[in-house]
CSV table of C-alpha atoms in Angstrom, one decimal:
chain,number,residue,atom,x,y,z
A,1,MET,CA,-13.3,10.3,34.9
A,2,ASP,CA,-15.8,12.9,34.2
A,3,HIS,CA,-16.7,12.9,30.6
A,4,SER,CA,-19.2,15.3,30.7
A,5,LYS,CA,-16.1,17.8,31.0
A,6,ALA,CA,-14.5,19.4,27.9
A,7,PRO,CA,-11.5,21.0,29.3
A,8,VAL,CA,-10.4,22.8,26.2
A,9,LEU,CA,-13.8,24.0,25.5
A,10,ASP,CA,-14.1,25.0,28.9
A,11,ALA,CA,-10.6,27.2,28.9
A,12,LEU,CA,-11.9,28.5,25.6
A,13,ALA,CA,-15.3,29.5,27.0
A,14,ALA,CA,-13.2,31.4,29.9
A,15,TYR,CA,-11.2,32.9,27.4
A,16,HIS,CA,-14.1,34.6,25.9
A,17,ALA,CA,-16.0,35.3,29.1
A,18,GLY,CA,-13.0,37.1,30.5
A,19,ARG,CA,-12.7,39.4,27.8
A,20,GLN,CA,-8.7,39.0,27.4
A,21,THR,CA,-7.3,41.3,25.1
A,22,PRO,CA,-4.3,39.9,23.0
A,23,PHE,CA,-0.9,41.3,21.7
A,24,THR,CA,0.3,37.9,20.6
A,25,PRO,CA,-0.5,35.9,17.4
A,26,PRO,CA,-2.6,35.2,15.7
A,27,GLY,CA,-2.8,38.7,13.8
A,28,HIS,CA,-6.2,38.8,12.9
A,29,LYS,CA,-7.1,39.4,16.8
A,30,GLN,CA,-10.0,37.4,16.9
A,31,GLY,CA,-11.1,38.3,13.3
A,32,ARG,CA,-11.0,41.7,13.8
A,33,GLY,CA,-8.3,42.4,11.2
A,34,ALA,CA,-9.5,39.5,8.8
A,35,ASP,CA,-11.0,40.9,5.7
A,36,PRO,CA,-15.0,41.0,5.7
A,37,ARG,CA,-15.3,39.3,2.6
A,38,VAL,CA,-13.3,36.4,4.1
A,39,ARG,CA,-15.5,36.3,7.6
A,40,ALA,CA,-18.7,36.4,5.5
A,41,VAL,CA,-17.6,32.8,4.0
A,42,LEU,CA,-15.5,31.1,7.2
A,43,GLY,CA,-17.6,33.0,9.6
A,44,GLU,CA,-17.3,35.3,12.6
A,45,ASP,CA,-16.9,32.3,15.1
A,46,VAL,CA,-13.9,30.6,13.4
A,47,PHE,CA,-11.8,33.7,14.1
A,48,ARG,CA,-13.3,34.3,17.3
A,49,SER,CA,-12.1,31.1,18.6
A,50,ASP,CA,-8.6,30.8,16.8
A,51,VAL,CA,-6.6,32.0,19.8
A,52,LEU,CA,-2.8,30.9,20.8
A,53,ALA,CA,-2.7,27.8,22.5
A,54,ILE,CA,-0.9,29.0,25.4
A,55,SER,CA,-2.5,32.4,25.7
A,56,GLY,CA,-5.9,31.2,24.8
A,57,LEU,CA,-6.5,28.2,26.8
A,58,ASP,CA,-3.3,28.2,29.9
A,59,ASP,CA,-0.4,29.9,31.0
A,60,ARG,CA,3.1,30.1,29.9
A,61,THR,CA,3.8,27.0,31.9
A,62,SER,CA,0.7,25.3,31.2
A,63,SER,CA,0.5,25.1,34.7
A,64,HIS,CA,-3.9,24.2,34.4
A,65,GLY,CA,-3.3,21.3,32.2
A,66,VAL,CA,-5.8,21.7,30.2
A,67,LEU,CA,-4.8,20.0,27.3
A,68,GLU,CA,-3.2,17.2,29.5
A,69,HIS,CA,-6.7,17.0,31.1
A,70,ALA,CA,-8.5,16.4,27.8
A,71,GLN,CA,-5.7,13.7,26.5
A,72,ARG,CA,-6.3,11.8,29.5
A,73,LEU,CA,-9.9,11.9,29.0
A,74,MET,CA,-9.5,10.7,25.6
A,75,ALA,CA,-7.5,8.0,26.7
A,76,ASP,CA,-10.0,6.8,29.5
A,77,ALA,CA,-12.9,7.0,27.0
A,78,VAL,CA,-10.9,4.3,24.7
A,79,GLY,CA,-9.2,2.4,27.1
A,80,ALA,CA,-5.5,3.3,26.1
A,81,ASP,CA,-2.6,3.9,28.9
A,82,HIS,CA,-2.0,7.4,27.2
A,83,THR,CA,-3.2,9.6,24.5
A,84,PHE,CA,-1.7,12.2,22.5
A,85,PHE,CA,-3.4,14.9,20.1
A,86,SER,CA,-2.0,16.0,16.9
A,87,THR,CA,-3.0,18.9,14.9
A,88,CYS,CA,-1.4,18.0,11.8
A,89,GLY,CA,-3.3,15.0,10.9
A,90,SER,CA,-2.4,11.4,11.3
A,91,SER,CA,0.4,11.9,8.6
A,92,LEU,CA,2.2,13.4,11.7
A,93,SER,CA,1.2,11.1,14.3
A,94,VAL,CA,2.5,7.8,11.9
A,95,LYS,CA,5.6,9.3,11.6
A,96,ALA,CA,5.8,10.0,15.2
A,97,ALA,CA,5.1,6.4,16.0
A,98,MET,CA,7.7,4.7,13.6
A,99,LEU,CA,10.4,7.1,14.7
A,100,ALA,CA,9.4,5.7,18.3
A,101,VAL,CA,10.3,2.4,17.1
A,102,ALA,CA,12.7,2.4,14.7
A,103,GLY,CA,15.6,4.6,13.6
A,104,PRO,CA,18.1,5.4,10.9
A,105,HIS,CA,19.1,1.9,9.0
A,106,GLU,CA,17.2,-0.1,11.4
A,107,LYS,CA,14.3,-2.4,9.7
A,108,LEU,CA,10.5,-2.0,10.1
A,109,LEU,CA,7.9,-4.5,8.6
A,110,VAL,CA,5.6,-2.4,6.8
A,111,GLY,CA,2.2,-3.6,5.0
A,112,ARG,CA,2.8,-2.6,1.4
A,113,ASP,CA,-0.4,-1.0,0.9
A,114,ALA,CA,0.7,1.8,3.5
A,115,HIS,CA,-0.5,5.3,3.3
A,116,LYS,CA,1.9,8.0,1.9
A,117,SER,CA,2.8,9.6,5.3
A,118,VAL,CA,4.2,5.7,6.2
A,119,VAL,CA,6.5,6.1,2.9
A,120,SER,CA,7.3,10.1,4.0
A,121,GLY,CA,8.4,8.7,7.3
A,122,LEU,CA,10.6,6.0,6.1
A,123,ILE,CA,12.2,8.6,3.8
A,124,LEU,CA,12.7,11.4,6.6
A,125,ALA,CA,14.0,8.8,9.4
A,126,GLY,CA,16.1,6.3,6.9
A,127,ILE,CA,14.4,3.5,8.4
A,128,ARG,CA,14.6,0.5,6.1
A,129,PRO,CA,11.1,-1.0,5.4
A,130,VAL,CA,10.7,-4.7,5.0
A,131,TRP,CA,7.9,-4.8,2.7
A,132,VAL,CA,5.0,-7.4,3.8
A,133,GLU,CA,2.3,-8.0,0.7
A,134,PRO,CA,-0.9,-7.2,1.2
A,135,GLN,CA,-3.7,-10.2,0.5
A,136,PHE,CA,-5.0,-9.5,-2.9
A,137,ASP,CA,-7.9,-11.0,-4.4
A,138,PRO,CA,-7.5,-11.6,-8.3
A,139,ARG,CA,-11.2,-12.0,-8.8
A,140,LEU,CA,-12.5,-8.8,-7.6
A,141,ARG,CA,-8.4,-7.4,-8.1
A,142,LEU,CA,-8.6,-5.4,-4.8
A,143,ALA,CA,-6.0,-5.6,-1.7
A,144,HIS,CA,-6.7,-6.3,1.8
A,145,PRO,CA,-4.3,-5.8,4.7
A,146,PRO,CA,-1.8,-8.4,5.3
A,147,ASN,CA,-2.5,-11.1,7.7
A,148,ALA,CA,-0.7,-12.6,10.7
A,149,ALA,CA,1.0,-15.3,9.1
A,150,ALA,CA,2.8,-12.9,6.5
A,151,PHE,CA,4.2,-11.0,9.3
A,152,GLU,CA,5.4,-13.9,11.0
A,153,ALA,CA,7.1,-15.1,7.8
A,154,ALA,CA,8.9,-11.8,7.4
A,155,PHE,CA,9.7,-11.9,11.2
A,156,GLU,CA,11.3,-15.0,10.6
A,157,GLN,CA,13.7,-13.5,7.8
A,158,HIS,CA,14.0,-10.7,9.2
A,159,PRO,CA,14.6,-11.0,13.0
A,160,ASP,CA,16.3,-7.7,13.4
A,161,ALA,CA,13.3,-5.9,12.7
A,162,ARG,CA,12.5,-3.2,15.4
A,163,GLY,CA,8.4,-3.8,15.1
A,164,ALA,CA,5.6,-3.8,12.3
A,165,LEU,CA,2.9,-1.5,11.1
A,166,VAL,CA,0.0,-2.5,9.3
A,167,THR,CA,-3.1,-0.4,8.0
A,168,SER,CA,-6.4,-1.4,9.4
A,169,PRO,CA,-9.2,-0.7,8.4
A,170,THR,CA,-8.5,0.3,4.6
A,171,PRO,CA,-10.1,2.6,3.2
A,172,TYR,CA,-12.4,0.1,1.7
A,173,GLY,CA,-13.1,-0.7,5.3
A,174,THR,CA,-11.7,-4.3,5.1
A,175,CYS,CA,-9.6,-5.0,8.7
A,176,THR,CA,-7.0,-7.9,9.2
A,177,ASP,CA,-7.0,-9.9,12.4
A,178,LEU,CA,-5.0,-7.1,14.7
A,179,THR,CA,-5.2,-9.5,17.6
A,180,ALA,CA,-3.4,-12.5,15.6
A,181,VAL,CA,-0.8,-9.9,14.2
A,182,ALA,CA,-0.2,-8.6,17.8
A,183,ASP,CA,0.5,-11.9,18.8
A,184,VAL,CA,3.2,-12.5,16.2
A,185,CYS,CA,4.9,-9.2,17.0
A,186,HIS,CA,5.0,-9.8,20.7
A,187,ALA,CA,5.9,-13.5,20.6
A,188,VAL,CA,9.0,-11.8,19.3
A,189,GLY,CA,9.2,-8.9,22.1
A,190,ARG,CA,8.7,-6.4,19.1
A,191,PRO,CA,5.8,-3.9,19.2
A,192,LEU,CA,2.7,-3.4,16.6
A,193,ILE,CA,1.9,-0.2,15.2
A,194,VAL,CA,-1.7,0.1,13.6
A,195,ASP,CA,-2.6,2.7,11.4
A,196,GLU,CA,-6.3,3.2,11.7
A,197,ALA,CA,-7.1,6.1,10.4
A,198,TRP,CA,-10.3,4.9,9.3
A,199,GLY,CA,-11.3,3.7,12.7
A,200,ALA,CA,-11.9,6.3,14.9
A,201,HIS,CA,-15.2,5.1,15.6
A,202,LEU,CA,-14.6,1.5,16.4
A,203,PRO,CA,-13.9,1.6,20.2
A,204,PHE,CA,-17.6,3.0,20.3
A,205,HIS,CA,-19.9,0.5,19.4
A,206,PRO,CA,-19.4,-3.5,19.8
A,207,ASP,CA,-20.9,-4.3,16.3
A,208,LEU,CA,-18.2,-2.5,14.8
A,209,PRO,CA,-14.6,-4.2,13.8
A,210,ARG,CA,-12.5,-4.7,17.1
A,211,TRP,CA,-10.0,-1.7,17.2
A,212,ALA,CA,-6.5,-1.7,17.8
A,213,MET,CA,-6.0,-1.2,21.4
A,214,ASP,CA,-8.7,-4.1,22.3
A,215,ALA,CA,-6.8,-6.6,19.8
A,216,GLY,CA,-3.5,-5.4,21.5
A,217,ALA,CA,-1.7,-3.2,19.7
A,218,ASP,CA,1.2,-0.9,21.0
A,219,VAL,CA,0.5,2.0,19.2
A,220,CYS,CA,-2.6,3.2,17.3
A,221,VAL,CA,-3.2,5.9,15.0
A,222,THR,CA,-6.5,7.4,14.1
A,223,SER,CA,-8.0,10.4,12.4
A,224,VAL,CA,-10.6,11.9,14.3
A,225,HIS,CA,-11.6,14.3,11.1
A,226,LYS,CA,-12.2,11.0,9.0
A,227,MET,CA,-15.0,9.2,10.7
A,228,GLY,CA,-15.6,11.5,13.7
A,229,SER,CA,-16.8,14.8,14.3
A,230,GLY,CA,-13.0,16.4,14.3
A,231,LEU,CA,-12.1,19.2,12.2
A,232,GLU,CA,-9.8,18.4,9.0
A,233,GLN,CA,-6.1,17.6,10.5
A,234,GLY,CA,-7.4,16.6,14.0
A,235,SER,CA,-5.5,13.2,14.8
A,236,VAL,CA,-4.9,11.3,17.8
A,237,PHE,CA,-2.7,8.6,18.8
A,238,HIS,CA,-3.2,6.3,21.7
A,239,LEU,CA,-0.5,3.9,23.3
A,240,GLN,CA,-0.3,0.9,26.0
A,241,GLY,CA,1.6,-1.2,27.3
A,242,GLY,CA,5.8,-1.4,28.0
A,243,ARG,CA,7.0,-1.6,24.6
A,244,VAL,CA,7.1,1.8,23.6
A,245,ASP,CA,8.1,4.5,26.0
A,246,PRO,CA,5.5,7.1,26.4
A,247,GLU,CA,8.1,9.6,26.6
A,248,VAL,CA,10.2,8.9,23.3
A,249,LEU,CA,6.5,8.8,21.7
A,250,ARG,CA,6.1,12.4,22.6
A,251,ALA,CA,9.2,13.3,22.1
A,252,ARG,CA,9.1,12.3,18.6
A,253,ALA,CA,5.7,14.0,18.0
A,254,ASP,CA,7.2,17.1,19.4
A,255,LEU,CA,10.0,17.1,17.0
A,256,LEU,CA,7.7,16.8,13.9
A,257,GLY,CA,4.7,18.7,15.3
A,258,THR,CA,3.9,22.9,14.8
A,259,THR,CA,5.0,25.0,17.4
A,260,SER,CA,1.4,26.8,16.6
A,261,PRO,CA,-1.1,24.1,17.0
A,262,SER,CA,-4.4,25.1,16.3
A,263,VAL,CA,-7.1,25.5,19.4
A,264,LEU,CA,-10.0,24.8,16.8
A,265,LEU,CA,-8.5,21.3,16.2
A,266,TYR,CA,-8.1,20.7,20.3
A,267,ALA,CA,-11.6,21.9,20.5
A,268,ALA,CA,-13.1,20.1,18.4
A,269,MET,CA,-11.4,16.8,19.4
A,270,ASP,CA,-12.3,17.3,22.9
A,271,GLY,CA,-16.0,17.8,22.2
A,272,TRP,CA,-16.2,14.5,20.2
A,273,ARG,CA,-14.6,12.6,23.0
A,274,ARG,CA,-17.4,13.7,25.4
A,275,GLN,CA,-19.9,13.0,22.5
A,276,MET,CA,-19.0,9.5,21.9
A,277,ALA,CA,-18.6,8.9,25.8
A,278,GLU,CA,-22.1,9.9,26.2
A,279,HIS,CA,-23.6,8.9,23.1
A,280,GLY,CA,-21.4,7.1,20.9
A,281,LYS,CA,-23.0,3.6,21.3
A,282,ASP,CA,-26.6,5.1,20.2
A,283,LEU,CA,-25.3,7.2,17.5
A,284,TYR,CA,-23.5,4.5,16.0
A,285,GLY,CA,-26.1,1.8,16.7
A,286,ARG,CA,-28.4,4.1,14.3
A,287,ALA,CA,-25.8,4.8,11.7
A,288,LEU,CA,-24.9,1.1,11.5
A,289,GLU,CA,-28.7,0.6,11.0
A,290,LEU,CA,-29.1,3.4,8.0
A,291,ALA,CA,-25.9,1.7,6.4
A,292,ALA,CA,-27.8,-1.6,6.7
A,293,SER,CA,-31.1,0.0,5.0
A,294,VAL,CA,-28.7,1.8,2.4
A,295,ARG,CA,-27.0,-1.1,1.4
A,296,GLU,CA,-30.5,-3.1,0.8
A,297,ARG,CA,-31.7,-0.6,-1.4
A,298,ILE,CA,-28.7,0.3,-3.8
A,299,GLU,CA,-28.4,-3.9,-3.9
A,300,ALA,CA,-31.8,-3.8,-5.0
A,301,ILE,CA,-31.1,-1.4,-8.4
A,302,GLU,CA,-30.6,-3.5,-11.2
A,303,GLY,CA,-26.9,-3.8,-12.5
A,304,LEU,CA,-25.4,-2.7,-9.0
A,305,HIS,CA,-24.0,-4.9,-6.3
A,306,VAL,CA,-22.9,-3.8,-3.0
A,307,HIS,CA,-19.6,-5.3,-1.5
A,308,GLY,CA,-20.5,-7.5,1.9
A,309,ARG,CA,-18.5,-9.7,3.9
A,310,GLY,CA,-19.1,-12.3,1.8
A,311,ASP,CA,-17.0,-10.3,-0.9
A,312,PHE,CA,-14.2,-9.3,1.2
A,313,CYS,CA,-14.0,-11.7,4.1
A,314,GLY,CA,-12.7,-15.2,4.4
A,315,PRO,CA,-9.7,-17.2,3.9
A,316,GLY,CA,-7.0,-15.2,1.9
A,317,LEU,CA,-8.8,-12.4,1.9
A,318,ALA,CA,-9.9,-9.7,5.2
A,319,ALA,CA,-10.7,-10.8,8.6
A,320,ASP,CA,-13.6,-8.1,9.0
A,321,LEU,CA,-15.5,-5.1,7.5
A,322,ASP,CA,-16.9,-2.1,8.4
A,323,PRO,CA,-20.1,-1.9,7.1
A,324,LEU,CA,-20.4,1.9,6.9
A,325,GLN,CA,-18.2,2.1,4.2
A,326,VAL,CA,-20.9,1.5,1.4
A,327,VAL,CA,-18.4,0.1,-1.6
A,328,VAL,CA,-20.8,-0.1,-4.8
A,329,ASP,CA,-19.4,-2.6,-7.6
A,330,ILE,CA,-20.9,-1.0,-11.1
A,331,SER,CA,-18.8,-2.9,-13.3
A,332,PRO,CA,-21.7,-3.9,-15.5
A,333,PHE,CA,-22.3,-0.5,-16.5
A,334,GLY,CA,-19.0,-0.7,-18.7
A,335,THR,CA,-17.6,2.7,-16.9
A,336,THR,CA,-15.3,3.0,-14.5
A,337,GLY,CA,-15.7,4.2,-11.0
A,338,TYR,CA,-13.7,7.1,-11.6
A,339,ARG,CA,-16.1,8.4,-14.3
A,340,ALA,CA,-19.1,7.8,-12.4
A,341,ALA,CA,-17.8,9.7,-9.4
A,342,ASP,CA,-17.1,12.6,-11.3
A,343,TRP,CA,-20.9,12.4,-13.1
A,344,LEU,CA,-22.4,12.2,-9.7
A,345,ARG,CA,-20.6,15.1,-8.6
A,346,GLU,CA,-21.3,17.3,-11.5
A,347,HIS,CA,-24.8,16.2,-12.2
A,348,HIS,CA,-26.0,15.3,-8.8
A,349,GLY,CA,-23.9,17.6,-6.0
A,350,VAL,CA,-22.9,13.9,-4.7
A,351,ASN,CA,-19.3,13.7,-3.5
A,352,LEU,CA,-18.2,10.0,-3.3
A,353,HIS,CA,-15.6,8.5,-0.7
A,354,LEU,CA,-13.4,6.9,-3.2
A,355,ALA,CA,-13.2,5.3,-6.5
A,356,ASP,CA,-11.1,2.7,-8.5
A,357,HIS,CA,-11.3,1.1,-11.7
A,358,ARG,CA,-15.0,-0.8,-11.2
A,359,ARG,CA,-16.4,0.7,-7.9
A,360,VAL,CA,-17.7,3.8,-6.2
A,361,SER,CA,-17.9,4.1,-2.2
A,362,ALA,CA,-19.9,6.3,0.0
A,363,GLN,CA,-18.8,6.5,3.7
A,364,LEU,CA,-21.7,6.7,6.6
A,365,THR,CA,-20.8,8.2,9.6
A,366,HIS,CA,-23.0,9.1,12.8
A,367,ALA,CA,-23.6,12.3,11.3
A,368,ASP,CA,-25.9,11.1,8.3
A,369,ASP,CA,-29.3,10.7,8.5
A,370,GLU,CA,-32.5,9.7,5.8
A,371,ASP,CA,-32.0,13.1,3.7
A,372,SER,CA,-28.3,12.1,3.1
A,373,ALA,CA,-29.1,8.4,3.0
A,374,GLU,CA,-31.9,9.1,0.3
């Protein structure tokens, strides 16, 4: 497929070039009705490109297939069978995946370190969770994703479970052996859902952890806005194989999704796919080099320790680590990561990714450079 194309962006450009006159939502009419004080902060182009998905991109019956073309390109870029865009974040995507696998009063194996959206999905769908315990490191007091043996034991105790869901990577960048987990699920004929919200970048460089589709997962949910170039709430979920019906997954997403999707989010995801297909390996190669430098320089500061594979990976721990999550142990200073993160923001304008009782973390992406690293 031609990855130089960006169907949503092209359709949006054609809409502007055609000098269309909308008598549809949004009511601001390309910003003409927006308060000038709002436009001064948000920018004129945000309103100009905030058009109705139907009238702005396609006709009433979507006969030009703009969104479908963009989704096919995304699936091709990462090697999935099907890809679906969501403008409601991975919080919606993971619920749709869960509903496509299990129904009310049916069981689903779920890693106990799941995101709030998974718990919300269990409540809304009436699915009965079978909790699978993460791998807890008592020395560092940190949890890593559950391993394959834990899921195998859970299936032995609950053979009627409809499938499994695991979160990998975690916000700390730690990953389970997804290939082994997928093998466990498929041995009993059940699908694996991977909440890979922090792994949108993983398909695009061989030195990053193996991503879910390559590992054999059936459904993978990822947040383009977290580690990619998407706008907030931009999410995609991918499907492969025959254990989950694509039409069922599509219907569940339609059931939960908004009827007023943001073209801004579609356009950003479409453009990010093109960027990654054309330049992803080079961009993330530079990001990995930068991360290695940042890790080395922070490690050289007295009292600071940057966690690496030696800390997080091994028997009873994680199987792999995304080095772009720079997790720093500050416990020798006798304060908490929470206080340190607040202090750094207040005094230096540095906003960190996460903080816990003894650590802070900085998330690096392809957008970082020597200036932000410094």
